[in-house]
Coordinates of C-alpha atoms and ligand atoms in Angstrom, one line a residue:
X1 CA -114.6 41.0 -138.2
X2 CA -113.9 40.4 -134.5
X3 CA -113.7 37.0 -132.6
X4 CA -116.7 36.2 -130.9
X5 CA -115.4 34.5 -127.7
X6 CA -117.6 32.8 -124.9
X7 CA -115.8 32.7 -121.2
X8 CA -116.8 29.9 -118.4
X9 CA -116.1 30.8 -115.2
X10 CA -116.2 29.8 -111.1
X11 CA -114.7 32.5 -109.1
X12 CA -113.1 35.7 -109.1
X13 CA -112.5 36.4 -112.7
X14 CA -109.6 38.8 -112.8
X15 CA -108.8 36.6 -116.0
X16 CA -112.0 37.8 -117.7
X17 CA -110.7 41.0 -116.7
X18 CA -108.0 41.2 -118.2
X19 CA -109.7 40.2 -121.1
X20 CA -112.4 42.9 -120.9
X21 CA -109.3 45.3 -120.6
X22 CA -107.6 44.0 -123.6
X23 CA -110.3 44.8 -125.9
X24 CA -111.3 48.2 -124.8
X25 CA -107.6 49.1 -124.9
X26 CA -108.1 47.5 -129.0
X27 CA -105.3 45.6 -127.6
X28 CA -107.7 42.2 -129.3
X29 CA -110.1 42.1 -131.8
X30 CA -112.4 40.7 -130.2
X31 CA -116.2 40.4 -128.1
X32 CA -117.1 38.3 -125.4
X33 CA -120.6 37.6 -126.5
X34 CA -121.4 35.4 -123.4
X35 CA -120.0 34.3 -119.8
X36 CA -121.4 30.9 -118.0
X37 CA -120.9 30.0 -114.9
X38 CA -121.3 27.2 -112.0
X39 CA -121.7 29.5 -109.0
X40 CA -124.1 31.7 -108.0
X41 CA -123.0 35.3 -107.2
X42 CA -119.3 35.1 -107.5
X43 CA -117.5 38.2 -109.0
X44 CA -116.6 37.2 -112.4
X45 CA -120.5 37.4 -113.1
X46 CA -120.1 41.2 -111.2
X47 CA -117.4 41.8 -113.7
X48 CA -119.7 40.5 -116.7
X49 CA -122.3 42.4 -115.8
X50 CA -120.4 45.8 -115.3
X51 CA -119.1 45.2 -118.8
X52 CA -122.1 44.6 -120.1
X53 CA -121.5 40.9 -121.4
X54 CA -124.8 38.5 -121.0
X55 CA -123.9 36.1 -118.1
X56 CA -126.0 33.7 -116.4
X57 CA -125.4 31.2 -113.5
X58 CA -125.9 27.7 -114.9
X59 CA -127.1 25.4 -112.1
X60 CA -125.4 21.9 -111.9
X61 CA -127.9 20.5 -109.5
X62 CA -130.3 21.4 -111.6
X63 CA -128.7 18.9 -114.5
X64 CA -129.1 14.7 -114.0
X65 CA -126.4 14.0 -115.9
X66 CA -122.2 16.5 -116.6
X67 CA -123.2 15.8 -120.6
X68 CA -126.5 17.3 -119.8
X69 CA -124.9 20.3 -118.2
X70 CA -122.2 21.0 -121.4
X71 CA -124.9 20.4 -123.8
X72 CA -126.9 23.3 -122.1
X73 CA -123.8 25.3 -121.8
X74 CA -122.6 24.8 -125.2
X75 CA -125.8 25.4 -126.2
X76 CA -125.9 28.8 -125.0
X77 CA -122.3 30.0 -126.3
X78 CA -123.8 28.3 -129.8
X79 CA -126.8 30.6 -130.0
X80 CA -124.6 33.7 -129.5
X81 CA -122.1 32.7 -132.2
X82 CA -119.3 31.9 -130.2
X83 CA -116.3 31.0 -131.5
X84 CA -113.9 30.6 -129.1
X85 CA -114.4 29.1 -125.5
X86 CA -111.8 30.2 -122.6
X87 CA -111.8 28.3 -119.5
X88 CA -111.3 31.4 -117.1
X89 CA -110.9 29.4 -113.6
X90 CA -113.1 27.3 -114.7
X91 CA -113.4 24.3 -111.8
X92 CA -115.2 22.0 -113.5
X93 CA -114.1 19.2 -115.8
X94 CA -116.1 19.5 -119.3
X95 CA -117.4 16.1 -121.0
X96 CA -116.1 15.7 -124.5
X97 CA -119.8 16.3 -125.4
X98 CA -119.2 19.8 -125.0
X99 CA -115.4 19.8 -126.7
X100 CA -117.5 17.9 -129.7
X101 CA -119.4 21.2 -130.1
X102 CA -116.2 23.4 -130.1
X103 CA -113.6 21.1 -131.6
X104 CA -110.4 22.8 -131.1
X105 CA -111.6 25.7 -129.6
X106 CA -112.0 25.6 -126.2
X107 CA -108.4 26.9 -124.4
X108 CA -107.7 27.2 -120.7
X109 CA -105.3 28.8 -118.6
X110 CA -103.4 26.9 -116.2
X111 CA -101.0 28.2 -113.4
X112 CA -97.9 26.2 -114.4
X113 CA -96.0 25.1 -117.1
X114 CA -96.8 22.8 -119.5
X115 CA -94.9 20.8 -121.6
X116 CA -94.8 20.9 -125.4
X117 CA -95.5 17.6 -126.1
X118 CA -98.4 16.8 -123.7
X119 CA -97.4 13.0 -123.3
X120 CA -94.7 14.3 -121.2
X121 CA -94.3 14.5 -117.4
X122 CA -91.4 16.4 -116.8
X123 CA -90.4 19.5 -118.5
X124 CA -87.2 21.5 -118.6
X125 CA -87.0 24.7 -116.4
X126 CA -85.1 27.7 -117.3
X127 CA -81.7 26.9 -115.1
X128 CA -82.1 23.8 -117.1
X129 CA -82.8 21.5 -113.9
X130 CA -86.0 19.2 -115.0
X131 CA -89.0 19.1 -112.8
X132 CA -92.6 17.2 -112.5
X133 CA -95.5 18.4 -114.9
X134 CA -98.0 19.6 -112.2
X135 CA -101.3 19.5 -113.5
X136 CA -105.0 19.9 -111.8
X137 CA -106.0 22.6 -109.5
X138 CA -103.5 22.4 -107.0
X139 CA -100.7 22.6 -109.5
X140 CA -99.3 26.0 -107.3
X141 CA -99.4 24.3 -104.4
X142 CA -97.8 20.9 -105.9
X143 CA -95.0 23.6 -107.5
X144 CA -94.0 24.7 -104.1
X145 CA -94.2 21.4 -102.1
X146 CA -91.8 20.1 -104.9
X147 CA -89.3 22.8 -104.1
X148 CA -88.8 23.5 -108.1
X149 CA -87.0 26.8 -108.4
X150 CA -89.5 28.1 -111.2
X151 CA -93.4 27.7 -112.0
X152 CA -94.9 29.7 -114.5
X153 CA -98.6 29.5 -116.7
X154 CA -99.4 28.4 -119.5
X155 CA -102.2 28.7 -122.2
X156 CA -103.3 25.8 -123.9
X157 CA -106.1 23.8 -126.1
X158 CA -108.4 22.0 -124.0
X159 CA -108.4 18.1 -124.8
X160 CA -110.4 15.4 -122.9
X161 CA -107.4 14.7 -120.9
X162 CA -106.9 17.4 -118.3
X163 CA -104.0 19.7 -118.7
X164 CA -102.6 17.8 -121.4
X165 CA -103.8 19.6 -124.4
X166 CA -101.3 21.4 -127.1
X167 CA -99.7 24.5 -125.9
X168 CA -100.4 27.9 -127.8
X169 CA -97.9 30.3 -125.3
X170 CA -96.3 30.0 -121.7
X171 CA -93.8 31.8 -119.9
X172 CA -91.8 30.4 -116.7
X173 CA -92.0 32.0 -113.3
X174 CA -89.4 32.3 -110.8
X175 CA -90.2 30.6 -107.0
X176 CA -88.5 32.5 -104.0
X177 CA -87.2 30.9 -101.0
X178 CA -90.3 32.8 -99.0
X179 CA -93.4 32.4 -101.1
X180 CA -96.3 31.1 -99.9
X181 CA -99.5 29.4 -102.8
X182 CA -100.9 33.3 -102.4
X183 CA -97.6 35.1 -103.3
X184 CA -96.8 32.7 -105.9
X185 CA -100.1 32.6 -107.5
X186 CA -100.7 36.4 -107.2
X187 CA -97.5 37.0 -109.5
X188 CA -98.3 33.8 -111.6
X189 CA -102.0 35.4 -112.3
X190 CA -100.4 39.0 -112.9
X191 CA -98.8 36.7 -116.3
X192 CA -101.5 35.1 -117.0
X193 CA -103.4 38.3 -117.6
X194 CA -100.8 39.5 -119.8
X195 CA -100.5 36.2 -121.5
X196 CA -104.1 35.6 -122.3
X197 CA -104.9 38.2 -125.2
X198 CA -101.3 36.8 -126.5
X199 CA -102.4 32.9 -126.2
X200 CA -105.6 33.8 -127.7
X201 CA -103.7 35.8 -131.2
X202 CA -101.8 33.0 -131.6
X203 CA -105.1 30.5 -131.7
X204 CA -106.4 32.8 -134.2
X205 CA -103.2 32.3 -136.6
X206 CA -103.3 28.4 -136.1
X207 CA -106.9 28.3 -137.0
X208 CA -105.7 30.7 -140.2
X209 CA -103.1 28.5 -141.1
X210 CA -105.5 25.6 -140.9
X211 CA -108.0 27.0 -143.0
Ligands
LIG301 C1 -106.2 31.3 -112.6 O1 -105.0 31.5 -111.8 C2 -106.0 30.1 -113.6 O2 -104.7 29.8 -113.8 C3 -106.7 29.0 -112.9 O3 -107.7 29.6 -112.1 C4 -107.4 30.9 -111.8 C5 -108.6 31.7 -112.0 O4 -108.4 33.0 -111.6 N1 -107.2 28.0 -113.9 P1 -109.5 34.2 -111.9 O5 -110.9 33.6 -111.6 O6 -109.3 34.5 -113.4 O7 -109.1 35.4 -111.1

């Protein structure tokens, strides 16, 4: 039986993509049985929709309260059977109401590297220099303005704090002395796509092993 997986998304979704991809290629067991998101129009709903996933824009203003919001969103992943919930550029911080509904589900995919043990703020780069943990959604810009000589992405468990949850795969990035936030994120996003089916196998043996 294949993984029934629920994507939230706020931009361009070449992460959804590359997930799409991934399982027409048989590359993951797995369907995407619903994608959310909190803009109207953008192209990872195009991308849904060409696919032929059920997507719908879920309207923030039209919410009082963020737990109001994730309950309706969690609500709609639940009635499809989701099991899974990837945070595909995802720019919105979720309430642990919604994390209550998916408990140990719910993985993002940030463009840097995280440490292992997610109390820490520095981790060790390849060239074994150390640098800042840069977490939030300027972590490729922080990267660069730090003049670190590697970045990377990483795949992780979504916990209440933000960036902080247990790592399930990452893999460093080199920085050049000429790249700019677009260079630098266009080859940390060409990872990421390969990374994702990866992160999201290696959820599916933890949650084997804990069963
Ligand atoms: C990715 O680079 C991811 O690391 C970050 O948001 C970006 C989303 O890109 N969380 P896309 O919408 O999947 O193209």
């Amino acid at each position: 039986m294949s993984l029934k997986l629920g994507v939230l998304v706020s931009g361009e979704g070449s992460n959804l993509q590359a997930l799409i991809d991934s399982i027409k290629k048989n590359e993951l067991s797995a369907k995407i049985v619903f994608v959310a998101s909190n803009k109207p129009e953008i192209p990872a709903l195009k991308r849904a929709e060409k696919a032929g996933i059920p997507c719908q824009f879920l309207n923030p203003a039209e919410f009082f309260t963020r737990e109001s919001y994730d309950e309706a969103a969690a609500q709609e992943f639940l009635k499809r059977g989701a099991q899974l919930i990837l945070l595909a550029g995802f720019m919105r911080i979720l309430s642990t109401k919604f994390l209550s509904y998916f408990p140990g589900a719910v993985i993002n995919i940030h463009p840097a590297l995280l440490p292992d043990n997610p109390e820490e703020n520095e981790i060790i780069l390849p060239d074994g220099t150390t640098s800042k943990v840069f977490r939030g959604s300027s972590a490729v810009k922080q990267a660069l303005e730090a003049g670190t000589s590697w970045s990377g992405c990483t795949i992780h468990l979504v916990t209440e704090k933000v960036d902080a949850g247990p790592v399930l795969i990452k893999k460093p990035i080199k920085i050049y002395p000429d790249d700019t936030i677009f260079s630098l994120h266009s080859r940390i996003q060409e990872q990421e796509h390969i990374l994702l089916p990866l992160g999201i196998q290696v959820w599916m043996k933890k949650r084997l092993t804990i069963c």
